[in-house]
mmCIF file with all atom_site columns, C-alpha atoms in Angstrom:
data_model
loop_
_atom_site.group_PDB
_atom_site.id
_atom_site.type_symbol
_atom_site.label_atom_id
_atom_site.label_alt_id
_atom_site.label_comp_id
_atom_site.label_asym_id
_atom_site.label_entity_id
_atom_site.label_seq_id
_atom_site.pdbx_PDB_ins_code
_atom_site.Cartn_x
_atom_site.Cartn_y
_atom_site.Cartn_z
_atom_site.occupancy
_atom_site.B_iso_or_equiv
_atom_site.pdbx_formal_charge
_atom_site.auth_seq_id
_atom_site.auth_comp_id
_atom_site.auth_asym_id
_atom_site.auth_atom_id
_atom_site.pdbx_PDB_model_num
ATOM 1   C CA . MET V 1 1   ? -18.293 -10.623 1.289   1.00 73.00 ? 358 MET V CA 1
ATOM 2   C CA . LEU V 1 2   ? -17.317 -7.133  2.431   1.00 89.00 ? 359 LEU V CA 1
ATOM 3   C CA . LEU V 1 3   ? -17.903 -5.331  -0.893  1.00 95.00 ? 360 LEU V CA 1
ATOM 4   C CA . ASN V 1 4   ? -20.628 -5.818  -3.459  1.00 95.00 ? 361 ASN V CA 1
ATOM 5   C CA . SER V 1 5   ? -19.997 -6.053  -7.188  1.00 96.00 ? 362 SER V CA 1
ATOM 6   C CA . ILE V 1 6   ? -20.760 -2.364  -7.815  1.00 96.00 ? 363 ILE V CA 1
ATOM 7   C CA . GLN V 1 7   ? -18.309 -1.239  -5.112  1.00 97.00 ? 364 GLN V CA 1
ATOM 8   C CA . ARG V 1 8   ? -15.540 -3.275  -6.751  1.00 96.00 ? 365 ARG V CA 1
ATOM 9   C CA . GLN V 1 9   ? -15.963 -1.692  -10.175 1.00 96.00 ? 366 GLN V CA 1
ATOM 10  C CA . LYS V 1 10  ? -13.403 0.588   -11.823 1.00 94.00 ? 367 LYS V CA 1
ATOM 11  C CA . LEU V 1 11  ? -14.120 3.213   -14.453 1.00 92.00 ? 368 LEU V CA 1
ATOM 12  C CA . ASP V 1 12  ? -11.339 1.651   -16.530 1.00 83.00 ? 369 ASP V CA 1
ATOM 13  C CA . GLY V 1 13  ? -12.058 -2.056  -16.560 1.00 78.00 ? 370 GLY V CA 1
ATOM 14  C CA . GLY V 1 14  ? -9.092  -2.876  -18.788 1.00 78.00 ? 371 GLY V CA 1
ATOM 15  C CA . ASN V 1 15  ? -6.203  -5.084  -17.761 1.00 79.00 ? 372 ASN V CA 1
ATOM 16  C CA . ASP V 1 16  ? -4.163  -3.438  -15.005 1.00 74.00 ? 373 ASP V CA 1
ATOM 17  C CA . ARG V 1 17  ? -0.946  -4.878  -16.434 1.00 70.00 ? 374 ARG V CA 1
ATOM 18  C CA . GLU V 1 18  ? -1.502  -2.863  -19.618 1.00 70.00 ? 375 GLU V CA 1
ATOM 19  C CA . PHE V 1 19  ? -2.242  0.336   -17.685 1.00 69.00 ? 376 PHE V CA 1
ATOM 20  C CA . TYR V 1 20  ? 1.028   0.034   -15.754 1.00 71.00 ? 377 TYR V CA 1
ATOM 21  C CA . ASN V 1 21  ? 3.031   -1.199  -18.742 1.00 70.00 ? 378 ASN V CA 1
ATOM 22  C CA . THR V 1 22  ? 4.932   2.095   -19.066 1.00 69.00 ? 379 THR V CA 1
ATOM 23  C CA . PRO V 1 23  ? 7.233   2.741   -16.082 1.00 66.00 ? 380 PRO V CA 1
ATOM 24  C CA . ARG V 1 24  ? 6.571   5.867   -14.023 1.00 64.00 ? 381 ARG V CA 1
ATOM 25  C CA . PHE V 1 25  ? 9.766   6.918   -12.257 1.00 45.00 ? 382 PHE V CA 1
ATOM 26  C CA . VAL V 1 26  ? 7.987   9.517   -10.141 1.00 52.00 ? 383 VAL V CA 1
ATOM 27  C CA . THR V 1 27  ? 6.683   9.736   -6.589  1.00 63.00 ? 384 THR V CA 1
ATOM 28  C CA . HIS V 1 28  ? 2.908   9.838   -6.299  1.00 61.00 ? 385 HIS V CA 1
ATOM 29  C CA . VAL V 1 29  ? 2.844   11.862  -3.062  1.00 73.00 ? 386 VAL V CA 1
ATOM 30  C CA . ASP V 1 30  ? 4.687   14.948  -1.839  1.00 83.00 ? 387 ASP V CA 1
ATOM 31  C CA . GLU V 1 31  ? 7.787   15.194  0.347   1.00 85.00 ? 388 GLU V CA 1
ATOM 32  C CA . GLY V 1 32  ? 5.767   15.802  3.490   1.00 86.00 ? 389 GLY V CA 1
ATOM 33  C CA . PHE V 1 33  ? 3.952   12.491  3.041   1.00 89.00 ? 390 PHE V CA 1
ATOM 34  C CA . ILE V 1 34  ? 7.182   10.658  2.253   1.00 92.00 ? 391 ILE V CA 1
ATOM 35  C CA . ASP V 1 35  ? 8.937   12.068  5.327   1.00 93.00 ? 392 ASP V CA 1
ATOM 36  C CA . ARG V 1 36  ? 6.020   11.041  7.545   1.00 94.00 ? 393 ARG V CA 1
ATOM 37  C CA . LEU V 1 37  ? 5.989   7.541   6.079   1.00 96.00 ? 394 LEU V CA 1
ATOM 38  C CA . THR V 1 38  ? 9.734   7.067   6.485   1.00 97.00 ? 395 THR V CA 1
ATOM 39  C CA . THR V 1 39  ? 9.444   8.223   10.094  1.00 97.00 ? 396 THR V CA 1
ATOM 40  C CA . LEU V 1 40  ? 6.642   5.714   10.686  1.00 98.00 ? 397 LEU V CA 1
ATOM 41  C CA . TYR V 1 41  ? 8.777   2.917   9.264   1.00 98.00 ? 398 TYR V CA 1
ATOM 42  C CA . ARG V 1 42  ? 11.685  4.035   11.449  1.00 98.00 ? 399 ARG V CA 1
ATOM 43  C CA . GLU V 1 43  ? 9.439   3.862   14.517  1.00 98.00 ? 400 GLU V CA 1
ATOM 44  C CA . ARG V 1 44  ? 7.700   0.567   13.773  1.00 98.00 ? 401 ARG V CA 1
ATOM 45  C CA . LEU V 1 45  ? 10.017  -1.658  11.744  1.00 98.00 ? 402 LEU V CA 1
ATOM 46  C CA . GLN V 1 46  ? 12.812  -3.634  13.322  1.00 98.00 ? 403 GLN V CA 1
ATOM 47  C CA . PRO V 1 47  ? 16.261  -4.098  11.721  1.00 98.00 ? 404 PRO V CA 1
ATOM 48  C CA . ASN V 1 48  ? 17.344  -7.508  10.459  1.00 98.00 ? 405 ASN V CA 1
ATOM 49  C CA . THR V 1 49  ? 13.770  -8.585  9.747   1.00 98.00 ? 406 THR V CA 1
ATOM 50  C CA . ARG V 1 50  ? 11.999  -9.775  6.605   1.00 98.00 ? 407 ARG V CA 1
ATOM 51  C CA . ILE V 1 51  ? 9.857   -7.224  4.750   1.00 98.00 ? 408 ILE V CA 1
ATOM 52  C CA . PHE V 1 52  ? 7.290   -7.682  1.983   1.00 98.00 ? 409 PHE V CA 1
ATOM 53  C CA . ASP V 1 53  ? 6.639   -4.431  0.076   1.00 98.00 ? 410 ASP V CA 1
ATOM 54  C CA . MET V 1 54  ? 3.533   -5.138  -1.981  1.00 98.00 ? 411 MET V CA 1
ATOM 55  C CA . MET V 1 55  ? 2.110   -3.109  -4.881  1.00 97.00 ? 412 MET V CA 1
ATOM 56  C CA . SER V 1 56  ? 5.375   -1.188  -4.872  1.00 96.00 ? 413 SER V CA 1
ATOM 57  C CA . SER V 1 57  ? 7.562   0.530   -7.450  1.00 94.00 ? 414 SER V CA 1
ATOM 58  C CA . TRP V 1 58  ? 11.081  1.941   -7.848  1.00 93.00 ? 415 TRP V CA 1
ATOM 59  C CA . VAL V 1 59  ? 11.252  3.431   -4.342  1.00 94.00 ? 416 VAL V CA 1
ATOM 60  C CA . SER V 1 60  ? 10.094  2.062   -0.975  1.00 95.00 ? 417 SER V CA 1
ATOM 61  C CA . HIS V 1 61  ? 10.672  5.051   1.340   1.00 96.00 ? 418 HIS V CA 1
ATOM 62  C CA . LEU V 1 62  ? 12.399  2.875   3.923   1.00 98.00 ? 419 LEU V CA 1
ATOM 63  C CA . PRO V 1 63  ? 14.885  4.572   6.273   1.00 97.00 ? 420 PRO V CA 1
ATOM 64  C CA . SER V 1 64  ? 18.323  4.406   4.669   1.00 95.00 ? 421 SER V CA 1
ATOM 65  C CA . GLU V 1 65  ? 20.012  3.561   7.971   1.00 97.00 ? 422 GLU V CA 1
ATOM 66  C CA . LEU V 1 66  ? 17.818  0.517   8.665   1.00 97.00 ? 423 LEU V CA 1
ATOM 67  C CA . LYS V 1 67  ? 19.223  -2.737  7.328   1.00 97.00 ? 424 LYS V CA 1
ATOM 68  C CA . PHE V 1 68  ? 16.893  -5.676  6.832   1.00 98.00 ? 425 PHE V CA 1
ATOM 69  C CA . GLU V 1 69  ? 17.500  -9.387  6.480   1.00 98.00 ? 426 GLU V CA 1
ATOM 70  C CA . PHE V 1 70  ? 15.455  -9.613  3.276   1.00 98.00 ? 427 PHE V CA 1
ATOM 71  C CA . ILE V 1 71  ? 13.101  -7.365  1.310   1.00 98.00 ? 428 ILE V CA 1
ATOM 72  C CA . GLN V 1 72  ? 10.669  -8.904  -1.172  1.00 98.00 ? 429 GLN V CA 1
ATOM 73  C CA . GLY V 1 73  ? 9.139   -6.520  -3.686  1.00 98.00 ? 430 GLY V CA 1
ATOM 74  C CA . HIS V 1 74  ? 5.973   -6.844  -5.724  1.00 98.00 ? 431 HIS V CA 1
ATOM 75  C CA . GLY V 1 75  ? 4.268   -4.656  -8.309  1.00 97.00 ? 432 GLY V CA 1
ATOM 76  C CA . LEU V 1 76  ? 2.973   -4.413  -11.857 1.00 95.00 ? 433 LEU V CA 1
ATOM 77  C CA . ASN V 1 77  ? 5.935   -2.906  -13.690 1.00 95.00 ? 434 ASN V CA 1
ATOM 78  C CA . GLU V 1 78  ? 9.142   -4.926  -13.847 1.00 94.00 ? 435 GLU V CA 1
ATOM 79  C CA . LYS V 1 79  ? 11.326  -1.977  -14.863 1.00 95.00 ? 436 LYS V CA 1
ATOM 80  C CA . GLU V 1 80  ? 10.222  -0.008  -11.800 1.00 95.00 ? 437 GLU V CA 1
ATOM 81  C CA . LEU V 1 81  ? 10.807  -2.973  -9.489  1.00 97.00 ? 438 LEU V CA 1
ATOM 82  C CA . ALA V 1 82  ? 14.224  -3.686  -11.006 1.00 97.00 ? 439 ALA V CA 1
ATOM 83  C CA . LYS V 1 83  ? 15.332  -0.129  -10.226 1.00 96.00 ? 440 LYS V CA 1
ATOM 84  C CA . ASN V 1 84  ? 14.374  -0.336  -6.538  1.00 97.00 ? 441 ASN V CA 1
ATOM 85  C CA . PRO V 1 85  ? 17.713  -0.602  -4.663  1.00 97.00 ? 442 PRO V CA 1
ATOM 86  C CA . ARG V 1 86  ? 16.152  -2.066  -1.511  1.00 98.00 ? 443 ARG V CA 1
ATOM 87  C CA . PHE V 1 87  ? 14.745  -5.217  -3.075  1.00 98.00 ? 444 PHE V CA 1
ATOM 88  C CA . ASP V 1 88  ? 16.568  -8.519  -2.699  1.00 98.00 ? 445 ASP V CA 1
ATOM 89  C CA . LYS V 1 89  ? 13.946  -10.154 -4.892  1.00 98.00 ? 446 LYS V CA 1
ATOM 90  C CA . TYR V 1 90  ? 10.722  -9.115  -6.615  1.00 98.00 ? 447 TYR V CA 1
ATOM 91  C CA . PHE V 1 91  ? 7.860   -10.478 -8.692  1.00 98.00 ? 448 PHE V CA 1
ATOM 92  C CA . VAL V 1 92  ? 5.157   -9.074  -10.983 1.00 97.00 ? 449 VAL V CA 1
ATOM 93  C CA . GLN V 1 93  ? 1.555   -10.085 -10.329 1.00 97.00 ? 450 GLN V CA 1
ATOM 94  C CA . ASN V 1 94  ? -1.898  -8.609  -10.911 1.00 96.00 ? 451 ASN V CA 1
ATOM 95  C CA . LEU V 1 95  ? -3.631  -9.043  -7.546  1.00 97.00 ? 452 LEU V CA 1
ATOM 96  C CA . ASN V 1 96  ? -7.030  -8.342  -9.099  1.00 95.00 ? 453 ASN V CA 1
ATOM 97  C CA . GLN V 1 97  ? -6.695  -11.465 -11.232 1.00 95.00 ? 454 GLN V CA 1
ATOM 98  C CA . ASP V 1 98  ? -4.426  -13.768 -9.218  1.00 97.00 ? 455 ASP V CA 1
ATOM 99  C CA . LEU V 1 99  ? -5.400  -13.524 -5.555  1.00 98.00 ? 456 LEU V CA 1
ATOM 100 C CA . LYS V 1 100 ? -2.813  -15.955 -4.191  1.00 98.00 ? 457 LYS V CA 1
ATOM 101 C CA . LEU V 1 101 ? 0.653   -14.665 -3.264  1.00 98.00 ? 458 LEU V CA 1
ATOM 102 C CA . PRO V 1 102 ? 3.556   -16.982 -4.253  1.00 98.00 ? 459 PRO V CA 1
ATOM 103 C CA . LEU V 1 103 ? 4.997   -16.689 -0.749  1.00 98.00 ? 460 LEU V CA 1
ATOM 104 C CA . ALA V 1 104 ? 5.333   -19.137 2.128   1.00 98.00 ? 461 ALA V CA 1
ATOM 105 C CA . ASP V 1 105 ? 3.166   -19.071 5.221   1.00 98.00 ? 462 ASP V CA 1
ATOM 106 C CA . ALA V 1 106 ? 4.490   -16.990 8.132   1.00 98.00 ? 463 ALA V CA 1
ATOM 107 C CA . SER V 1 107 ? 7.542   -15.830 6.166   1.00 98.00 ? 464 SER V CA 1
ATOM 108 C CA . PHE V 1 108 ? 7.593   -12.052 6.813   1.00 99.00 ? 465 PHE V CA 1
ATOM 109 C CA . ASP V 1 109 ? 7.854   -9.824  9.852   1.00 98.00 ? 466 ASP V CA 1
ATOM 110 C CA . ALA V 1 110 ? 6.111   -6.905  8.129   1.00 98.00 ? 467 ALA V CA 1
ATOM 111 C CA . VAL V 1 111 ? 3.967   -6.255  5.058   1.00 98.00 ? 468 VAL V CA 1
ATOM 112 C CA . LEU V 1 112 ? 3.913   -2.731  3.606   1.00 98.00 ? 469 LEU V CA 1
ATOM 113 C CA . ASN V 1 113 ? 1.527   -1.137  1.129   1.00 98.00 ? 470 ASN V CA 1
ATOM 114 C CA . THR V 1 114 ? 1.964   2.479   0.077   1.00 96.00 ? 471 THR V CA 1
ATOM 115 C CA . VAL V 1 115 ? -0.702  4.486   -1.807  1.00 94.00 ? 472 VAL V CA 1
ATOM 116 C CA . SER V 1 116 ? -2.032  1.405   -3.592  1.00 95.00 ? 473 SER V CA 1
ATOM 117 C CA . VAL V 1 117 ? -4.772  -0.134  -1.458  1.00 97.00 ? 474 VAL V CA 1
ATOM 118 C CA . GLN V 1 118 ? -7.414  1.835   -3.404  1.00 97.00 ? 475 GLN V CA 1
ATOM 119 C CA . TYR V 1 119 ? -6.883  -0.375  -6.448  1.00 96.00 ? 476 TYR V CA 1
ATOM 120 C CA . LEU V 1 120 ? -7.698  -3.727  -4.809  1.00 97.00 ? 477 LEU V CA 1
ATOM 121 C CA . GLN V 1 121 ? -10.953 -5.157  -6.121  1.00 97.00 ? 478 GLN V CA 1
ATOM 122 C CA . TYR V 1 122 ? -10.914 -8.170  -3.790  1.00 97.00 ? 479 TYR V CA 1
ATOM 123 C CA . PRO V 1 123 ? -9.383  -6.768  -0.609  1.00 98.00 ? 480 PRO V CA 1
ATOM 124 C CA . GLU V 1 124 ? -10.867 -9.482  1.596   1.00 97.00 ? 481 GLU V CA 1
ATOM 125 C CA . ALA V 1 125 ? -8.849  -12.136 -0.239  1.00 98.00 ? 482 ALA V CA 1
ATOM 126 C CA . ILE V 1 126 ? -5.666  -10.058 -0.376  1.00 98.00 ? 483 ILE V CA 1
ATOM 127 C CA . PHE V 1 127 ? -5.779  -9.127  3.316   1.00 98.00 ? 484 PHE V CA 1
ATOM 128 C CA . ALA V 1 128 ? -6.250  -12.818 4.096   1.00 98.00 ? 485 ALA V CA 1
ATOM 129 C CA . GLU V 1 129 ? -3.079  -13.449 2.104   1.00 98.00 ? 486 GLU V CA 1
ATOM 130 C CA . VAL V 1 130 ? -1.283  -10.685 4.010   1.00 98.00 ? 487 VAL V CA 1
ATOM 131 C CA . TYR V 1 131 ? -2.305  -12.416 7.224   1.00 98.00 ? 488 TYR V CA 1
ATOM 132 C CA . ARG V 1 132 ? -1.101  -15.773 5.903   1.00 98.00 ? 489 ARG V CA 1
ATOM 133 C CA . VAL V 1 133 ? 2.398   -14.618 4.973   1.00 98.00 ? 490 VAL V CA 1
ATOM 134 C CA . LEU V 1 134 ? 2.957   -12.664 8.194   1.00 98.00 ? 491 LEU V CA 1
ATOM 135 C CA . LYS V 1 135 ? 4.708   -14.276 11.127  1.00 98.00 ? 492 LYS V CA 1
ATOM 136 C CA . PRO V 1 136 ? 2.876   -14.288 14.472  1.00 98.00 ? 493 PRO V CA 1
ATOM 137 C CA . ASN V 1 137 ? 2.980   -10.716 15.827  1.00 98.00 ? 494 ASN V CA 1
ATOM 138 C CA . GLY V 1 138 ? 3.963   -9.519  12.350  1.00 98.00 ? 495 GLY V CA 1
ATOM 139 C CA . LEU V 1 139 ? 2.954   -6.009  11.348  1.00 98.00 ? 496 LEU V CA 1
ATOM 140 C CA . ALA V 1 140 ? 0.956   -4.749  8.356   1.00 98.00 ? 497 ALA V CA 1
ATOM 141 C CA . ILE V 1 141 ? 1.149   -1.046  7.462   1.00 98.00 ? 498 ILE V CA 1
ATOM 142 C CA . PHE V 1 142 ? -1.165  0.351   4.772   1.00 98.00 ? 499 PHE V CA 1
ATOM 143 C CA . SER V 1 143 ? -0.583  4.046   4.028   1.00 97.00 ? 500 SER V CA 1
ATOM 144 C CA . PHE V 1 144 ? -2.410  6.327   1.611   1.00 95.00 ? 501 PHE V CA 1
ATOM 145 C CA . SER V 1 145 ? -3.265  9.934   0.836   1.00 92.00 ? 502 SER V CA 1
ATOM 146 C CA . ASN V 1 146 ? -6.049  11.463  -1.251  1.00 90.00 ? 503 ASN V CA 1
ATOM 147 C CA . ARG V 1 147 ? -4.331  10.964  -4.589  1.00 79.00 ? 504 ARG V CA 1
ATOM 148 C CA . MET V 1 148 ? -5.184  8.147   -6.965  1.00 80.00 ? 505 MET V CA 1
ATOM 149 C CA . PHE V 1 149 ? -5.454  7.094   -10.578 1.00 78.00 ? 506 PHE V CA 1
ATOM 150 C CA . TYR V 1 150 ? -9.170  7.887   -10.493 1.00 75.00 ? 507 TYR V CA 1
ATOM 151 C CA . ASN V 1 151 ? -10.133 5.556   -13.317 1.00 88.00 ? 508 ASN V CA 1
ATOM 152 C CA . LYS V 1 152 ? -8.353  2.625   -11.621 1.00 89.00 ? 509 LYS V CA 1
ATOM 153 C CA . ALA V 1 153 ? -9.612  3.100   -8.048  1.00 95.00 ? 510 ALA V CA 1
ATOM 154 C CA . ILE V 1 154 ? -12.600 0.997   -7.038  1.00 96.00 ? 511 ILE V CA 1
ATOM 155 C CA . ALA V 1 155 ? -15.995 2.672   -6.656  1.00 96.00 ? 512 ALA V CA 1
ATOM 156 C CA . ALA V 1 156 ? -16.068 2.172   -2.882  1.00 95.00 ? 513 ALA V CA 1
ATOM 157 C CA . TRP V 1 157 ? -12.913 4.295   -2.693  1.00 96.00 ? 514 TRP V CA 1
ATOM 158 C CA . ARG V 1 158 ? -13.860 6.906   -5.288  1.00 95.00 ? 515 ARG V CA 1
ATOM 159 C CA . ASP V 1 159 ? -17.276 7.537   -3.769  1.00 95.00 ? 516 ASP V CA 1
ATOM 160 C CA . GLY V 1 160 ? -16.151 7.837   -0.150  1.00 94.00 ? 517 GLY V CA 1
ATOM 161 C CA . SER V 1 161 ? -14.753 10.742  1.833   1.00 93.00 ? 518 SER V CA 1
ATOM 162 C CA . GLU V 1 162 ? -11.209 10.577  3.197   1.00 94.00 ? 519 GLU V CA 1
ATOM 163 C CA . THR V 1 163 ? -12.641 9.519   6.563   1.00 94.00 ? 520 THR V CA 1
ATOM 164 C CA . ASP V 1 164 ? -14.700 6.832   4.805   1.00 96.00 ? 521 ASP V CA 1
ATOM 165 C CA . ARG V 1 165 ? -11.523 5.488   3.212   1.00 96.00 ? 522 ARG V CA 1
ATOM 166 C CA . VAL V 1 166 ? -9.823  5.094   6.577   1.00 97.00 ? 523 VAL V CA 1
ATOM 167 C CA . GLU V 1 167 ? -12.847 3.137   7.794   1.00 97.00 ? 524 GLU V CA 1
ATOM 168 C CA . LEU V 1 168 ? -12.783 1.073   4.605   1.00 97.00 ? 525 LEU V CA 1
ATOM 169 C CA . VAL V 1 169 ? -9.194  -0.053  5.166   1.00 98.00 ? 526 VAL V CA 1
ATOM 170 C CA . LYS V 1 170 ? -10.014 -0.824  8.808   1.00 98.00 ? 527 LYS V CA 1
ATOM 171 C CA . SER V 1 171 ? -12.875 -2.999  7.574   1.00 98.00 ? 528 SER V CA 1
ATOM 172 C CA . TYR V 1 172 ? -10.445 -4.878  5.304   1.00 98.00 ? 529 TYR V CA 1
ATOM 173 C CA . PHE V 1 173 ? -8.365  -5.815  8.343   1.00 98.00 ? 530 PHE V CA 1
ATOM 174 C CA . ASN V 1 174 ? -11.487 -6.664  10.341  1.00 97.00 ? 531 ASN V CA 1
ATOM 175 C CA . SER V 1 175 ? -12.662 -9.014  7.592   1.00 97.00 ? 532 SER V CA 1
ATOM 176 C CA . VAL V 1 176 ? -9.815  -11.374 8.538   1.00 97.00 ? 533 VAL V CA 1
ATOM 177 C CA . SER V 1 177 ? -10.068 -13.164 11.855  1.00 96.00 ? 534 SER V CA 1
ATOM 178 C CA . GLY V 1 178 ? -6.745  -12.936 13.676  1.00 97.00 ? 535 GLY V CA 1
ATOM 179 C CA . PHE V 1 179 ? -5.665  -9.358  13.113  1.00 98.00 ? 536 PHE V CA 1
ATOM 180 C CA . SER V 1 180 ? -5.462  -6.991  16.062  1.00 98.00 ? 537 SER V CA 1
ATOM 181 C CA . THR V 1 181 ? -7.811  -4.018  16.268  1.00 98.00 ? 538 THR V CA 1
ATOM 182 C CA . PRO V 1 182 ? -6.543  -1.662  13.543  1.00 98.00 ? 539 PRO V CA 1
ATOM 183 C CA . GLU V 1 183 ? -4.686  1.453   14.638  1.00 98.00 ? 540 GLU V CA 1
ATOM 184 C CA . THR V 1 184 ? -5.063  4.606   12.567  1.00 98.00 ? 541 THR V CA 1
ATOM 185 C CA . ILE V 1 185 ? -2.742  7.552   12.047  1.00 97.00 ? 542 ILE V CA 1
ATOM 186 C CA . VAL V 1 186 ? -4.248  10.678  10.527  1.00 95.00 ? 543 VAL V CA 1
ATOM 187 C CA . GLN V 1 187 ? -2.271  13.777  9.646   1.00 91.00 ? 544 GLN V CA 1
ATOM 188 C CA . VAL V 1 188 ? -4.369  16.322  7.788   1.00 84.00 ? 545 VAL V CA 1
ATOM 189 C CA . SER V 1 189 ? -2.519  19.052  5.917   1.00 71.00 ? 546 SER V CA 1
ATOM 190 C CA . GLN V 1 190 ? -2.121  22.388  7.714   1.00 65.00 ? 547 GLN V CA 1
ATOM 191 C CA . VAL V 1 191 ? -1.087  24.164  4.521   1.00 62.00 ? 548 VAL V CA 1
ATOM 192 C CA . PRO V 1 192 ? -3.799  26.578  3.308   1.00 61.00 ? 549 PRO V CA 1
ATOM 193 C CA . GLU V 1 193 ? -5.685  25.319  0.276   1.00 55.00 ? 550 GLU V CA 1
ATOM 194 C CA . LEU V 1 194 ? -4.550  28.228  -1.922  1.00 53.00 ? 551 LEU V CA 1
ATOM 195 C CA . LEU V 1 195 ? -0.886  27.427  -1.254  1.00 55.00 ? 552 LEU V CA 1
ATOM 196 C CA . ARG V 1 196 ? -1.513  23.749  -1.965  1.00 49.00 ? 553 ARG V CA 1
ATOM 197 C CA . TRP V 1 197 ? -3.022  24.644  -5.340  1.00 51.00 ? 554 TRP V CA 1
ATOM 198 C CA . MET V 1 198 ? 0.150   26.676  -6.004  1.00 51.00 ? 555 MET V CA 1
ATOM 199 C CA . GLY V 1 199 ? 2.287   23.601  -5.337  1.00 52.00 ? 556 GLY V CA 1
ATOM 200 C CA . ALA V 1 200 ? 3.441   24.268  -1.780  1.00 54.00 ? 557 ALA V CA 1
ATOM 201 C CA . GLY V 1 201 ? 4.922   21.259  0.004   1.00 53.00 ? 558 GLY V CA 1
ATOM 202 C CA . GLY V 1 202 ? 3.179   19.538  2.882   1.00 56.00 ? 559 GLY V CA 1
ATOM 203 C CA . GLY V 1 203 ? -0.157  19.558  1.105   1.00 78.00 ? 560 GLY V CA 1
ATOM 204 C CA . ASP V 1 204 ? -0.862  15.828  0.991   1.00 88.00 ? 561 ASP V CA 1
ATOM 205 C CA . PRO V 1 205 ? -2.759  14.368  3.942   1.00 92.00 ? 562 PRO V CA 1
ATOM 206 C CA . PHE V 1 206 ? -1.218  11.273  5.501   1.00 94.00 ? 563 PHE V CA 1
ATOM 207 C CA . TYR V 1 207 ? -3.222  8.232   6.537   1.00 97.00 ? 564 TYR V CA 1
ATOM 208 C CA . ALA V 1 208 ? -1.993  4.887   7.814   1.00 98.00 ? 565 ALA V CA 1
ATOM 209 C CA . VAL V 1 209 ? -3.904  1.884   9.081   1.00 98.00 ? 566 VAL V CA 1
ATOM 210 C CA . ILE V 1 210 ? -1.815  -0.614  11.040  1.00 98.00 ? 567 ILE V CA 1
ATOM 211 C CA . ALA V 1 211 ? -2.557  -4.027  12.501  1.00 98.00 ? 568 ALA V CA 1
ATOM 212 C CA . GLN V 1 212 ? -0.667  -7.020  13.857  1.00 98.00 ? 569 GLN V CA 1
ATOM 213 C CA . LYS V 1 213 ? -1.169  -10.696 13.264  1.00 98.00 ? 570 LYS V CA 1
ATOM 214 C CA . ASN V 1 214 ? -2.121  -12.014 16.666  1.00 95.00 ? 571 ASN V CA 1
ATOM 215 C CA . GLY V 1 215 ? 0.451   -14.281 18.217  1.00 85.00 ? 572 GLY V CA 1
#
């Protein structure tokens, strides 16, 4: 196993479904992060393909001009998922309790995960599921910043530096035989720390780890 039991622990060990029971119709990163993510999707995703947006919410940050064949949503709050205008279908599931996705093998061209990977307690199993549901040559994009619900992030994430977290997500991909060598995108904020504390935009760093299912 990639992580030991201590690394998987959360400060709040309660049921995740209860923690996310109240909808949060907010964005958890700033506009600079969102713009960078949407640009990445514009560059890497193909129109008229099938997308699985996992651990998502009421907004997916997909380019408005890109039309897809089918978008499957997943998350922990049904009201948030129901409000997402891009979803053709969605389901609610706690991936820390039920590690098997109710999706067919090789059924998606891309799997997306935005600012949520830090909450996975069994990433080896979930990344294996991501691999399973991707089509050959399908793309997985995991993006994150330095924000989190601290009491719900696993210890391996909380205790690491931002560079450590990039390496951690790379190791999740590498734990599954059949993914390509992970590619990383790092965009550290150029906004001075004082201005970030005052709420200036562009303060959130942007990280993405990307891999393909080998054909």
